Coordinates of C-alpha atoms in Angstrom, one line a residue:
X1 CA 0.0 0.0 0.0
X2 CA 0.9 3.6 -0.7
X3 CA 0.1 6.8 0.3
X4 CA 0.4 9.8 -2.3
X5 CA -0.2 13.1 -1.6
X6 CA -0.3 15.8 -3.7
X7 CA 1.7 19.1 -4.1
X8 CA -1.1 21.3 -3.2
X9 CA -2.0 19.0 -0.4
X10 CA -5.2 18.5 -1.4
X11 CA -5.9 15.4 -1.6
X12 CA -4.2 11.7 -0.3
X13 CA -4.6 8.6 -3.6
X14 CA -3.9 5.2 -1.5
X15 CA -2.2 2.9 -3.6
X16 CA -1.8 -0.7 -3.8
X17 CA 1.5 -1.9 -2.3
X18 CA 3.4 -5.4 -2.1
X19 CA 3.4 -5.7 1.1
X20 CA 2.2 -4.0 4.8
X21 CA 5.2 -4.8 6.3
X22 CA 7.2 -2.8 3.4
X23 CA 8.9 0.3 4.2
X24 CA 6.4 2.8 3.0
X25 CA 7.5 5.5 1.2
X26 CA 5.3 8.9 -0.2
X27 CA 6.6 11.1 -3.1
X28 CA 5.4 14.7 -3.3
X29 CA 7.3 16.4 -6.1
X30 CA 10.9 15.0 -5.8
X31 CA 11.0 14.8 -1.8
X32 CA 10.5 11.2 -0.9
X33 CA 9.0 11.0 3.2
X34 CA 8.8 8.0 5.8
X35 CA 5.8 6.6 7.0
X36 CA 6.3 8.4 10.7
X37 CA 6.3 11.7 8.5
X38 CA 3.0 10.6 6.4
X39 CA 1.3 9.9 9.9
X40 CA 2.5 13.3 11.6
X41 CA 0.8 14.9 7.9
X42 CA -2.3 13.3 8.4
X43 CA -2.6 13.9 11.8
X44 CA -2.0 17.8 11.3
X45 CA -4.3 17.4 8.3
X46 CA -7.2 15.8 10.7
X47 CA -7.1 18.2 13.5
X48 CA -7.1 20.9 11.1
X49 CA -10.6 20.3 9.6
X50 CA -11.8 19.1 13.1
X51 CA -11.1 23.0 14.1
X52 CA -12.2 24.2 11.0
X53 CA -15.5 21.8 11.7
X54 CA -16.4 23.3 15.3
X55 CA -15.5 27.0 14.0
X56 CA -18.2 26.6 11.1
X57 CA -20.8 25.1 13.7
X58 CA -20.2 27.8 16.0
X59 CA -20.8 30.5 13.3
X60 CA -23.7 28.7 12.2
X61 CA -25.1 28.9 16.2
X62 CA -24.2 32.6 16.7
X63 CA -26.1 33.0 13.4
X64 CA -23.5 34.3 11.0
X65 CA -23.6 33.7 7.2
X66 CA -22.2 29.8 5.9
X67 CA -19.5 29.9 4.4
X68 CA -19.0 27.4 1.1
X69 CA -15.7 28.6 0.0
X70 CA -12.1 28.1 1.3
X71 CA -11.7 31.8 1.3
X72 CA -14.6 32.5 3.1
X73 CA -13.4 30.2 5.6
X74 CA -10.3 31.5 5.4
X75 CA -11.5 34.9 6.3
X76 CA -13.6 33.9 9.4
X77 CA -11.0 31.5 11.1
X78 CA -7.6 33.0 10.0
X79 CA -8.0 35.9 12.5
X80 CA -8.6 33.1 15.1
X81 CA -6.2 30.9 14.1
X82 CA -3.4 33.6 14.5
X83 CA -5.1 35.1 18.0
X84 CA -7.4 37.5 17.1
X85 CA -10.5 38.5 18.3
X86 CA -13.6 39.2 15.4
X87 CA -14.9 42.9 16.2
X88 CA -18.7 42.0 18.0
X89 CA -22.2 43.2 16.2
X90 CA -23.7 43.8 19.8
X91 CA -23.1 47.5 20.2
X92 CA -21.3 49.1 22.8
X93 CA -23.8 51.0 24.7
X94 CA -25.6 47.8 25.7
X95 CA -22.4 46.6 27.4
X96 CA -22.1 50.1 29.0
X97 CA -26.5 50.5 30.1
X98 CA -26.0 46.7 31.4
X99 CA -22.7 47.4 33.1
X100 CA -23.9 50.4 35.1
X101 CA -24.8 50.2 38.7
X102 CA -28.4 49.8 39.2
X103 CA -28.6 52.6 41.5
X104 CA -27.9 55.2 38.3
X105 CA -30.7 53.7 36.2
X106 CA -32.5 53.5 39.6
X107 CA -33.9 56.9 38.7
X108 CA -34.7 57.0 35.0
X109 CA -35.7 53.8 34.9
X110 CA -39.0 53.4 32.8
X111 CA -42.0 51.3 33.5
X112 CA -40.7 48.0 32.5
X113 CA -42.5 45.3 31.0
X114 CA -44.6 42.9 33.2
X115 CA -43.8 39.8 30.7
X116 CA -41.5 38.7 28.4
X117 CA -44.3 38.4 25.6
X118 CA -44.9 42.1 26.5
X119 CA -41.5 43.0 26.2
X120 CA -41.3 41.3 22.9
X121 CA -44.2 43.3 21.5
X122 CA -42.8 46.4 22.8
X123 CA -40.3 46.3 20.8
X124 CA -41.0 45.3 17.8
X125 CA -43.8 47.9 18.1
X126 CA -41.5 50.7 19.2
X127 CA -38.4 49.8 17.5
X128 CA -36.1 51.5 19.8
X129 CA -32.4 52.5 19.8
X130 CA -30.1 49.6 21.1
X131 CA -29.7 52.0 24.3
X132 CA -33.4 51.8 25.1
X133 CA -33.6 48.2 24.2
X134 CA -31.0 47.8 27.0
X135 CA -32.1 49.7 29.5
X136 CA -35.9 48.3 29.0
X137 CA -34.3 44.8 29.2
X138 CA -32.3 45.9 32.2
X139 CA -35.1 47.4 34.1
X140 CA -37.4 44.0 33.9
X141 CA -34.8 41.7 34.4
X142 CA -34.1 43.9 38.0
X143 CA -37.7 44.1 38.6
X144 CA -38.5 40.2 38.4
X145 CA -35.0 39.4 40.2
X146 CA -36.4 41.6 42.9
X147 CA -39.8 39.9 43.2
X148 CA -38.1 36.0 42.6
X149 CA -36.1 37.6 46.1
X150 CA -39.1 38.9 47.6
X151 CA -41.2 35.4 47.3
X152 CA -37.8 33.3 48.2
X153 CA -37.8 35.1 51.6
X154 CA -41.6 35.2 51.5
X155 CA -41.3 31.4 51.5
X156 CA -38.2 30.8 53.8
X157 CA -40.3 33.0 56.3
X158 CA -43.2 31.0 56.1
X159 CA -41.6 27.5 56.5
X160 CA -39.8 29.2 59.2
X161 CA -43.0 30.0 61.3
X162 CA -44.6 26.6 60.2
X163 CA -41.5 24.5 61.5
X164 CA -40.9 26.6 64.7
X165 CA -44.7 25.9 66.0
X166 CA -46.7 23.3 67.6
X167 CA -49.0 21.6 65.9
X168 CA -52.6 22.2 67.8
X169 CA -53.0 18.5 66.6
X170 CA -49.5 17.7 68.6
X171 CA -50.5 19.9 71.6
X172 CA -54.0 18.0 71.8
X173 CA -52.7 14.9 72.2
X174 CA -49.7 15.7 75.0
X175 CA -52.8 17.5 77.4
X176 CA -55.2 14.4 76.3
X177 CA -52.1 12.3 77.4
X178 CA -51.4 14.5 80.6
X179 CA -55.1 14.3 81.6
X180 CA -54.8 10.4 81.0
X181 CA -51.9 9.9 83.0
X182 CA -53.9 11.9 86.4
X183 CA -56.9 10.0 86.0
X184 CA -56.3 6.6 84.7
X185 CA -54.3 3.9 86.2
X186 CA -53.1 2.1 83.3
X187 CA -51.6 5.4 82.5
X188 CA -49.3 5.6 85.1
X189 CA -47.7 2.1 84.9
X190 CA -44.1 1.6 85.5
X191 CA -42.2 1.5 82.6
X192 CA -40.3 -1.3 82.2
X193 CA -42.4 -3.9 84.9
X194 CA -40.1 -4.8 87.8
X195 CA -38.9 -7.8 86.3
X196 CA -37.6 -6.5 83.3
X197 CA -35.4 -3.7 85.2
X198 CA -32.6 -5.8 85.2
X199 CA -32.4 -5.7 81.3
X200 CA -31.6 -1.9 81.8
X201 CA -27.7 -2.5 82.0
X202 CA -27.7 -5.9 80.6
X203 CA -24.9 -5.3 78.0
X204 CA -26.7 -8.9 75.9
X205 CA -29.7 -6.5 74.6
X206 CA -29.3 -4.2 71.8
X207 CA -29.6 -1.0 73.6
X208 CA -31.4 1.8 71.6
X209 CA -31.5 5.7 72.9
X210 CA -34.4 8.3 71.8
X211 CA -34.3 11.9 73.3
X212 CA -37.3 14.0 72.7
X213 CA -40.6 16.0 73.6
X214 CA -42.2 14.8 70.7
X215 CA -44.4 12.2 71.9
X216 CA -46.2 11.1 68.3
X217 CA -42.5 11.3 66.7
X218 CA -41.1 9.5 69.4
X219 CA -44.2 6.6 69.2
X220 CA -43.2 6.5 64.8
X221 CA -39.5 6.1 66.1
X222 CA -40.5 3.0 68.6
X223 CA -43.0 1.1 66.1
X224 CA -41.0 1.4 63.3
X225 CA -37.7 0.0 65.2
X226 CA -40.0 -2.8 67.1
X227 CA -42.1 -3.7 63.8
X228 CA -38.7 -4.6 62.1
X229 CA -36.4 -5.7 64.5
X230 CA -36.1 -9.8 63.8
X231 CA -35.7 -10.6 67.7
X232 CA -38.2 -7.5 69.1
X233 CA -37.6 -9.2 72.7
X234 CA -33.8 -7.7 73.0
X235 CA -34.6 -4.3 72.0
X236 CA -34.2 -1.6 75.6
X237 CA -35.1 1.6 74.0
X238 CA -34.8 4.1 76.7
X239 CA -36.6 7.3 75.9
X240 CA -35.8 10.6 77.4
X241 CA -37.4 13.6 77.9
X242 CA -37.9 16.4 80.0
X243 CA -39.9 17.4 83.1
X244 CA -43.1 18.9 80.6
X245 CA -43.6 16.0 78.7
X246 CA -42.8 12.6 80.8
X247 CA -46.2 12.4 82.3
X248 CA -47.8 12.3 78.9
X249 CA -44.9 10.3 77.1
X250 CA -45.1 8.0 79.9
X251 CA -49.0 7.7 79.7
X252 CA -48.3 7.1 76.3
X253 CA -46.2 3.9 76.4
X254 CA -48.2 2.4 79.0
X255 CA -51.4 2.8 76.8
X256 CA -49.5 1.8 74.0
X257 CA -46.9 -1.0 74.8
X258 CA -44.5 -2.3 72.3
X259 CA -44.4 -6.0 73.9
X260 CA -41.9 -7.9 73.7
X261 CA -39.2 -5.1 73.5
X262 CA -38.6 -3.3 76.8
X263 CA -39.2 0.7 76.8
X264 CA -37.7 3.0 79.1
X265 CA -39.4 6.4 79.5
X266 CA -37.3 8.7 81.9
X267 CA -37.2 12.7 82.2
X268 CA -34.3 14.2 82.4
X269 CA -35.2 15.0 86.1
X270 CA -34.3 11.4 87.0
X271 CA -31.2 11.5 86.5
X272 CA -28.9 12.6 89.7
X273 CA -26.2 13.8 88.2
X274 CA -28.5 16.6 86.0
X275 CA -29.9 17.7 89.0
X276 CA -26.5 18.5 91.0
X277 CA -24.3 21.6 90.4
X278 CA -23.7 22.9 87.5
X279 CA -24.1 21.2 84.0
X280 CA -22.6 22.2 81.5
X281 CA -25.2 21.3 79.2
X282 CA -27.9 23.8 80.6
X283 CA -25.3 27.0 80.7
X284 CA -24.4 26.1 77.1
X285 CA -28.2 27.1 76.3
X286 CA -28.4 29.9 78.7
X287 CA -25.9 31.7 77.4
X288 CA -26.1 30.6 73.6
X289 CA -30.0 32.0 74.1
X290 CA -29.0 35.7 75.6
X291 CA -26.8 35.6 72.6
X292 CA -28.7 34.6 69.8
X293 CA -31.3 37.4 70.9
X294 CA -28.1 39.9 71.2
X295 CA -26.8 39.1 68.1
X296 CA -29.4 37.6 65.4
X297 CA -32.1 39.7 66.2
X298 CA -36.1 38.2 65.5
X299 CA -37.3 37.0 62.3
X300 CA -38.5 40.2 61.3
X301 CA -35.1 42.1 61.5
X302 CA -33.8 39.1 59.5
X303 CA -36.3 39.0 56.5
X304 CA -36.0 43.0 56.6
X305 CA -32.5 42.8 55.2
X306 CA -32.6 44.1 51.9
X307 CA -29.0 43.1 50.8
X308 CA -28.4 39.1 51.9
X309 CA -29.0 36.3 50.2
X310 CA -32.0 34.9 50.2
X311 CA -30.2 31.5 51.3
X312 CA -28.3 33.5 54.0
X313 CA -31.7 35.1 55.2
X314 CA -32.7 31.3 54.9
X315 CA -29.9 30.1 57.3
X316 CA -30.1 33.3 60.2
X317 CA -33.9 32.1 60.3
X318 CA -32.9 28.7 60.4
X319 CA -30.9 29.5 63.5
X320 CA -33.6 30.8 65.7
X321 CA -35.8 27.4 65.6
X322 CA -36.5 26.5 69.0
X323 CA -35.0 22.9 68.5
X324 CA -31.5 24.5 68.4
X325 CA -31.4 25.4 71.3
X326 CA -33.5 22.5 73.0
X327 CA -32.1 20.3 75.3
X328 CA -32.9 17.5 73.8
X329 CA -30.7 17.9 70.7
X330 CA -27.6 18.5 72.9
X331 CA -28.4 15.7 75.7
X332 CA -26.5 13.3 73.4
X333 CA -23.1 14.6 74.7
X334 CA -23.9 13.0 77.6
X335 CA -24.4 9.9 77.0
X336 CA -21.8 8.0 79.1
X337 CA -23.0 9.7 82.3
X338 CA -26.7 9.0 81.3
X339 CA -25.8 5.3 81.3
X340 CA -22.4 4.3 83.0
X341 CA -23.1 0.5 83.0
X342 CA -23.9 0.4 79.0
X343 CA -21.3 -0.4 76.7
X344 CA -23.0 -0.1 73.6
X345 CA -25.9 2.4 72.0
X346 CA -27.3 3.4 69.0
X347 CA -29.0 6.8 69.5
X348 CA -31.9 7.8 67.2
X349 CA -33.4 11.2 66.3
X350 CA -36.9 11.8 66.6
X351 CA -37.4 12.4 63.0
X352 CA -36.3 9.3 61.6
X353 CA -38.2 6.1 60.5
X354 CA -36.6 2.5 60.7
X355 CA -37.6 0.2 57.7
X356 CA -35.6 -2.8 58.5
X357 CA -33.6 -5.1 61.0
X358 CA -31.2 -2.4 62.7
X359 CA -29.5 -5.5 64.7
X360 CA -26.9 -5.7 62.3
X361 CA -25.7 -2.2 63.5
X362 CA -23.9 -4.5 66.6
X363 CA -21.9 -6.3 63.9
X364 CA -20.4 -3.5 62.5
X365 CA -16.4 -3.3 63.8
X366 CA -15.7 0.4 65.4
X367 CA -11.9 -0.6 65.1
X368 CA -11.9 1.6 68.2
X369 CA -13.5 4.7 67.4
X370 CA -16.5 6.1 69.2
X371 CA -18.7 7.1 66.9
X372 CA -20.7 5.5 63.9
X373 CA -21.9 7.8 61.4
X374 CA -22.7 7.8 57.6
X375 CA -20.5 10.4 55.6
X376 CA -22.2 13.2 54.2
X377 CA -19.9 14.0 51.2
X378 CA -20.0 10.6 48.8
X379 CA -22.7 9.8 47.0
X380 CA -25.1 10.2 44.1
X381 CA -27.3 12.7 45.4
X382 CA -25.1 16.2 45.3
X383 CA -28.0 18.1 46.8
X384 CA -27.8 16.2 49.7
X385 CA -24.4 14.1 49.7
X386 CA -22.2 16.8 49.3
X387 CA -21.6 18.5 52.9
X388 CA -18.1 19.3 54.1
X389 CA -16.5 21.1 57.2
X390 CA -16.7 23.7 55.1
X391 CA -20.5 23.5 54.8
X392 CA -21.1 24.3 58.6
X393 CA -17.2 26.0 60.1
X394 CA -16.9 29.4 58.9
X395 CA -13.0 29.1 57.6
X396 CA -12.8 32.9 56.9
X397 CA -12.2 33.1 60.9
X398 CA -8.9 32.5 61.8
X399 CA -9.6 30.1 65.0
X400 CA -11.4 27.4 62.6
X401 CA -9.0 27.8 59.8
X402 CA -5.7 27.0 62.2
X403 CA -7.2 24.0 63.3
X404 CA -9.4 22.3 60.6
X405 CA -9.7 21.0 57.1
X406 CA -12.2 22.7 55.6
X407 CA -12.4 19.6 52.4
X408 CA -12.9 16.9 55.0
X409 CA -15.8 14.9 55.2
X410 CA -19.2 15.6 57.7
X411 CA -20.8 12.6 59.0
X412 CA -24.0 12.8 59.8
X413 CA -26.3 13.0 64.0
X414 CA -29.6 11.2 63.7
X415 CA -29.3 7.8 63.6
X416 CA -25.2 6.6 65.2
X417 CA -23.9 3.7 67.0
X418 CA -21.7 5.5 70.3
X419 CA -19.3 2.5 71.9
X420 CA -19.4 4.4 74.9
X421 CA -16.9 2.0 76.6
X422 CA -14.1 4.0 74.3
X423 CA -16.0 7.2 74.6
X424 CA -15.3 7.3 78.5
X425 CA -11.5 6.5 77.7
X426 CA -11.4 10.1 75.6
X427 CA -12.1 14.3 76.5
X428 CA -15.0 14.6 74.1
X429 CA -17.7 16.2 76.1
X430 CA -14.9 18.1 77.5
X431 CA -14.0 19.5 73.8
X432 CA -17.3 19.8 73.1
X433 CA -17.9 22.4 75.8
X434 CA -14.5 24.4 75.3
X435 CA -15.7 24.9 71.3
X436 CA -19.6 25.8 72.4
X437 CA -17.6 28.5 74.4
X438 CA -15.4 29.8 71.8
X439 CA -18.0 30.3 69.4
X440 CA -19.8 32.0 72.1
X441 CA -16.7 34.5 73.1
X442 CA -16.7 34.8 68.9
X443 CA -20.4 36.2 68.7
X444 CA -21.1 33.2 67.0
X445 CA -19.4 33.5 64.0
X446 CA -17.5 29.9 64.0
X447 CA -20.7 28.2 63.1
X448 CA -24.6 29.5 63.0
X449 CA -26.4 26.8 64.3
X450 CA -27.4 23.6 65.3
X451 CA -25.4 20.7 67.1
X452 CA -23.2 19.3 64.5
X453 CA -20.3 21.8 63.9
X454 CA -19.7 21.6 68.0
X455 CA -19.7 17.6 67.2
X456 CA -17.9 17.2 64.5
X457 CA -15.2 19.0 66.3
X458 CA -15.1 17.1 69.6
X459 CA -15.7 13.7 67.6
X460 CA -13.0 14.7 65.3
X461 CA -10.4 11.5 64.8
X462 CA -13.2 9.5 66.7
X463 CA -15.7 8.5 63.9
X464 CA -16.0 5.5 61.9
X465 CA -17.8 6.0 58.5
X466 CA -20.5 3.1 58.0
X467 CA -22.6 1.9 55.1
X468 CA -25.1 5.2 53.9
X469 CA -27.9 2.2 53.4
X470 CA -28.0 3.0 57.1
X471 CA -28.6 6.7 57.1
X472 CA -30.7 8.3 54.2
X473 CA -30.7 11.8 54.7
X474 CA -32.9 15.1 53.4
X475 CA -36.4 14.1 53.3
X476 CA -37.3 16.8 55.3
X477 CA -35.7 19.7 52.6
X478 CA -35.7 18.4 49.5
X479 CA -38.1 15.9 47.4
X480 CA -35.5 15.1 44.7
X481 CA -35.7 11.5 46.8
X482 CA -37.9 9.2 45.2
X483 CA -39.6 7.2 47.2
X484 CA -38.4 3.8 45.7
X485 CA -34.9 5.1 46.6
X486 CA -36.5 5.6 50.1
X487 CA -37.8 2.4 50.6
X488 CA -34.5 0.5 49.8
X489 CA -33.0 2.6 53.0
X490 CA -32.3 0.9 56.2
X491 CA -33.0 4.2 58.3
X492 CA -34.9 7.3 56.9
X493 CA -34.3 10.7 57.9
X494 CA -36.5 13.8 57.6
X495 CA -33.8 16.6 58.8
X496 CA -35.3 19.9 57.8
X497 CA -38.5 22.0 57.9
X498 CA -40.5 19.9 56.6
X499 CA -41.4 17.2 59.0
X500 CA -43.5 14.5 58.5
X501 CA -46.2 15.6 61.2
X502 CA -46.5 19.3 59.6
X503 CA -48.5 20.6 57.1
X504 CA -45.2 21.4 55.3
X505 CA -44.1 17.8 54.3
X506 CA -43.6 16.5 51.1
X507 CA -46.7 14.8 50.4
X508 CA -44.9 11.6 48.5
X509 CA -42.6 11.0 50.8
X510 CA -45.1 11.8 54.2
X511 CA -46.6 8.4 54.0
X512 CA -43.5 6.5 54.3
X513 CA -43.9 8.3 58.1
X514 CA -47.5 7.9 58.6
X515 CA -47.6 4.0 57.7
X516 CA -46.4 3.6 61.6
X517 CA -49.0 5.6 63.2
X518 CA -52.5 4.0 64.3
X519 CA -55.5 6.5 62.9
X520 CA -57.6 4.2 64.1
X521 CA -56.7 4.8 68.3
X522 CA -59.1 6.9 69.9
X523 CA -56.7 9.1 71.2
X524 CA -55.3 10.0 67.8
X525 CA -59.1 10.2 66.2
X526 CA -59.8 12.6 69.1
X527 CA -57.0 15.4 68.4
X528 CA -57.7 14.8 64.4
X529 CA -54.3 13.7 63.7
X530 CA -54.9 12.6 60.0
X531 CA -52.5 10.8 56.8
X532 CA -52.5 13.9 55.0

């Protein structure tokens, strides 16, 4: 075979040769070349009309004129080819009217458009300069950016308000409870029965720890876990709460037992060491209280801002829900002193639904570390799979960015084995407390909220990542889940606003909550706590 190219480089003839394995050899005019040459030629030859390919689709997008000659081609990508830049047809004053500050159009602005069909027909009714055209275009393009803002915060506000409040639905049933529990005996049972105490600090159950005030969540939480544990007789779930609610959650349980599994319904009260001295726990809130109203100011100060990001207006509000500073979401710190003769929990958030045998948890190797968590920064879903330090430490302070990383993973609180037999051997409450006071002394500007940043500062160098079939997270902020992907999760979560008992929740994914409660129970029928 032979390759022949002509002098004008034109075209390439192959021709029949004796053999593949011959030296090739290519005459053009009396210069004879090697194969390696030939292949560098065609090579050259092949990324040229690949460039002159995407150049002619790219006029043919921007809308210029085809070109069916080589000097018309010639024209359009020589100036590129050599580096320079063709002169634009969008005339300069555009750039300039789109480039000015909105605050010197602010006052000659005229009455824009409502719609882009009504912009459309403007123009080609008025046919106006290219200035006019741009600062028309301008002017609507402000005004709907301004009302997108306006219903964004109009929104955040809302979900705000509808997260922050009791349900009347939720407040019915904890007084029908608390009237229950003064007048009916059944109510007031001792939970567990005498005989079962023992099984309290037997390190042979699977030991399971629920902290909340939330006395339907709470009952979701405790069916779902009984309902698909294989061996229901070695579950101890101890539920905590505080002074308000125990008669009510306990009047609950005893109305409701979950036989065979033992339930353990304590307030906070109780427990000796909370009610001796000082604990840290309780001056944390105190103080982080006097200083949220100090320094974040109500909702209405918030939303007023007329220069933040809707997402930042999104996250101060976020910071003043009641359940950040509850003392149930930072009772978990305590843990070991809660229960000193239990080697083992697995601690579940109120807001979570178990859909399948969670016994396997106790088979999971900690290799030493203290706590079990799913990472939050590897997997499919970006939306939700995709928070870092950096997504909850602010890094632009100097304290945060001396100390951590701000690319390393987050694990995630709401559903995590503790071995609290290594978490006594290490200073994590204490580091927990010394970073709560720092951010304090730092007008809280190392984090904004919640109970995570604190932990995954004291846990750091202390977790071990487990499977995420164990934690799925986001139902309660985003509905990209579909609920076939949330039915093949071992543990569902709803973090965020909307919770499965509000108004607010996702109404495909709500049922996946409501399949554990009883609409049928008296109690429930009476305070018109309904599916949807």
């Amino acid at each position: 075979m032979q390759l022949h190219i002509s002098p004008s480089l034109r075209h390439v003839t192959v021709l029949p040769a004796k053999g593949f394995k011959e030296f090739i050899k290519v005459k053009v005019g009396s210069k004879r070349l090697s194969y390696r040459m030939v292949f560098y030629c065609l090579l050259f030859l092949t990324f040229l009309l690949r460039v002159v390919f995407v150049l002619t689709a790219i006029d043919t997008i921007d809308g210029e004129r085809k070109c069916s000659t080589l000097g018309c081609l010639g024209k359009k990508i020589g100036p590129r080819i050599l580096g320079k830049r063709l002169e634009s047809t969008v005339p300069e004053v555009i750039y300039q009217v789109l480039e000015e500050p909105s605050e010197q159009t602010e006052i000659q602005r005229p009455e824009s458009p409502q719609t882009l069909d009504e912009f459309i027909a403007e123009m080609k009714d008025g046919r106006p300069d290219a200035k006019t055209f741009a600062v028309k275009l301008k002017a609507m393009v402000t005004q709907l950016e301004e009302r997108t803002r306006t219903a964004k915060i109009q929104e955040y506000l809302y979900r705000h308000v509808a997260s922050s409040s009791i349900p009347k639905q939720l407040h019915c049933l904890a007084l029908k409870l608390a009237h229950e529990h003064s007048t009916n005996s059944n109510a007031r049972l001792q939970l567990p029965s005498p005989e079962l105490v023992p099984a309290l600090v037997d390190n042979s159950y699977y030991h399971f720890v629920l902290a909340s005030d939330n006395i339907l969540a709470a009952s979701v939480v405790a069916s779902s876990l009984v309902q698909n544990f294989i061996r229901p007789e070695k579950i101890v779930l101890h539920i905590i709460t505080d002074r308000k609610t125990y008669a009510p959650m306990q009047a609950w349980f005893s109305l409701h037992p979950l036989t065979p599994a033992i339930i353990e319904v304590k307030g906070l009260h109780h427990f000796d060491w909370f009610t001796k001295g000082k604990v840290p726990v309780l001056e944390a809130m105190e103080r982080d209280q006097k200083a949220r109203s100090q320094f974040r100011g109500g909702s209405s100060a918030i939303v007023a801002n007329k220069t933040e990001k809707p997402k930042i207006i999104a996250a101060k509000l976020q910071a003043l829900s009641p359940k950040y500073n509850s003392l149930m979401n930072h009772i978990r710190i305590h843990l070991p002193e809660l229960f000193p003769n239990v080697d083992k929990v697995v601690f579940l958030d109120d807001d979570i639904v178990v859909q399948t045998d969670v016994s396997r948890l106790w088979d999971i190797e900690m290799n030493g570390k203290v706590n079990g968590a799913v990472e939050t920064c590897r997997g499919e879903d970006k939306y939700v799979m995709s928070k870092r330090f950096k997504s909850y430490l602010n890094f632009s302070h100097p304290l945060i960015a001396k100390h951590f990383d701000p690319s390393e993973c987050a694990w995630a609180y709401g559903m995590n084995i503790f071995d609290l037999k290594a978490w006594r051997n290490t200073n994590i409450s204490h580091i927990y407390y010394y970073w709560l006071q720092q951010n304090l002394k730092s007008d809280l500007s190392l984090w904004q909220l919640g109970t995570l940043p604190p932990g995954l500062i004291a846990f750091h160098g202390h977790v071990r990542a487990i499977d995420p079939f164990w934690h799925m997270l986001g139902l309660g902020y985003q509905d990209n889940t579909t609920v076939s992907e949330a039915q093949s999760a071992g543990v569902i979560h709803f973090n965020g606003r909307a919770k499965p008992w509000l108004d607010i929740a996702f109404p495909q994914l709500r049922p996946l909550w409501t399949k554990y409660v009883n609409f049928s129970d008296k109690l429930i029928k009476r305070c018109h706590i309904r599916a949807s």
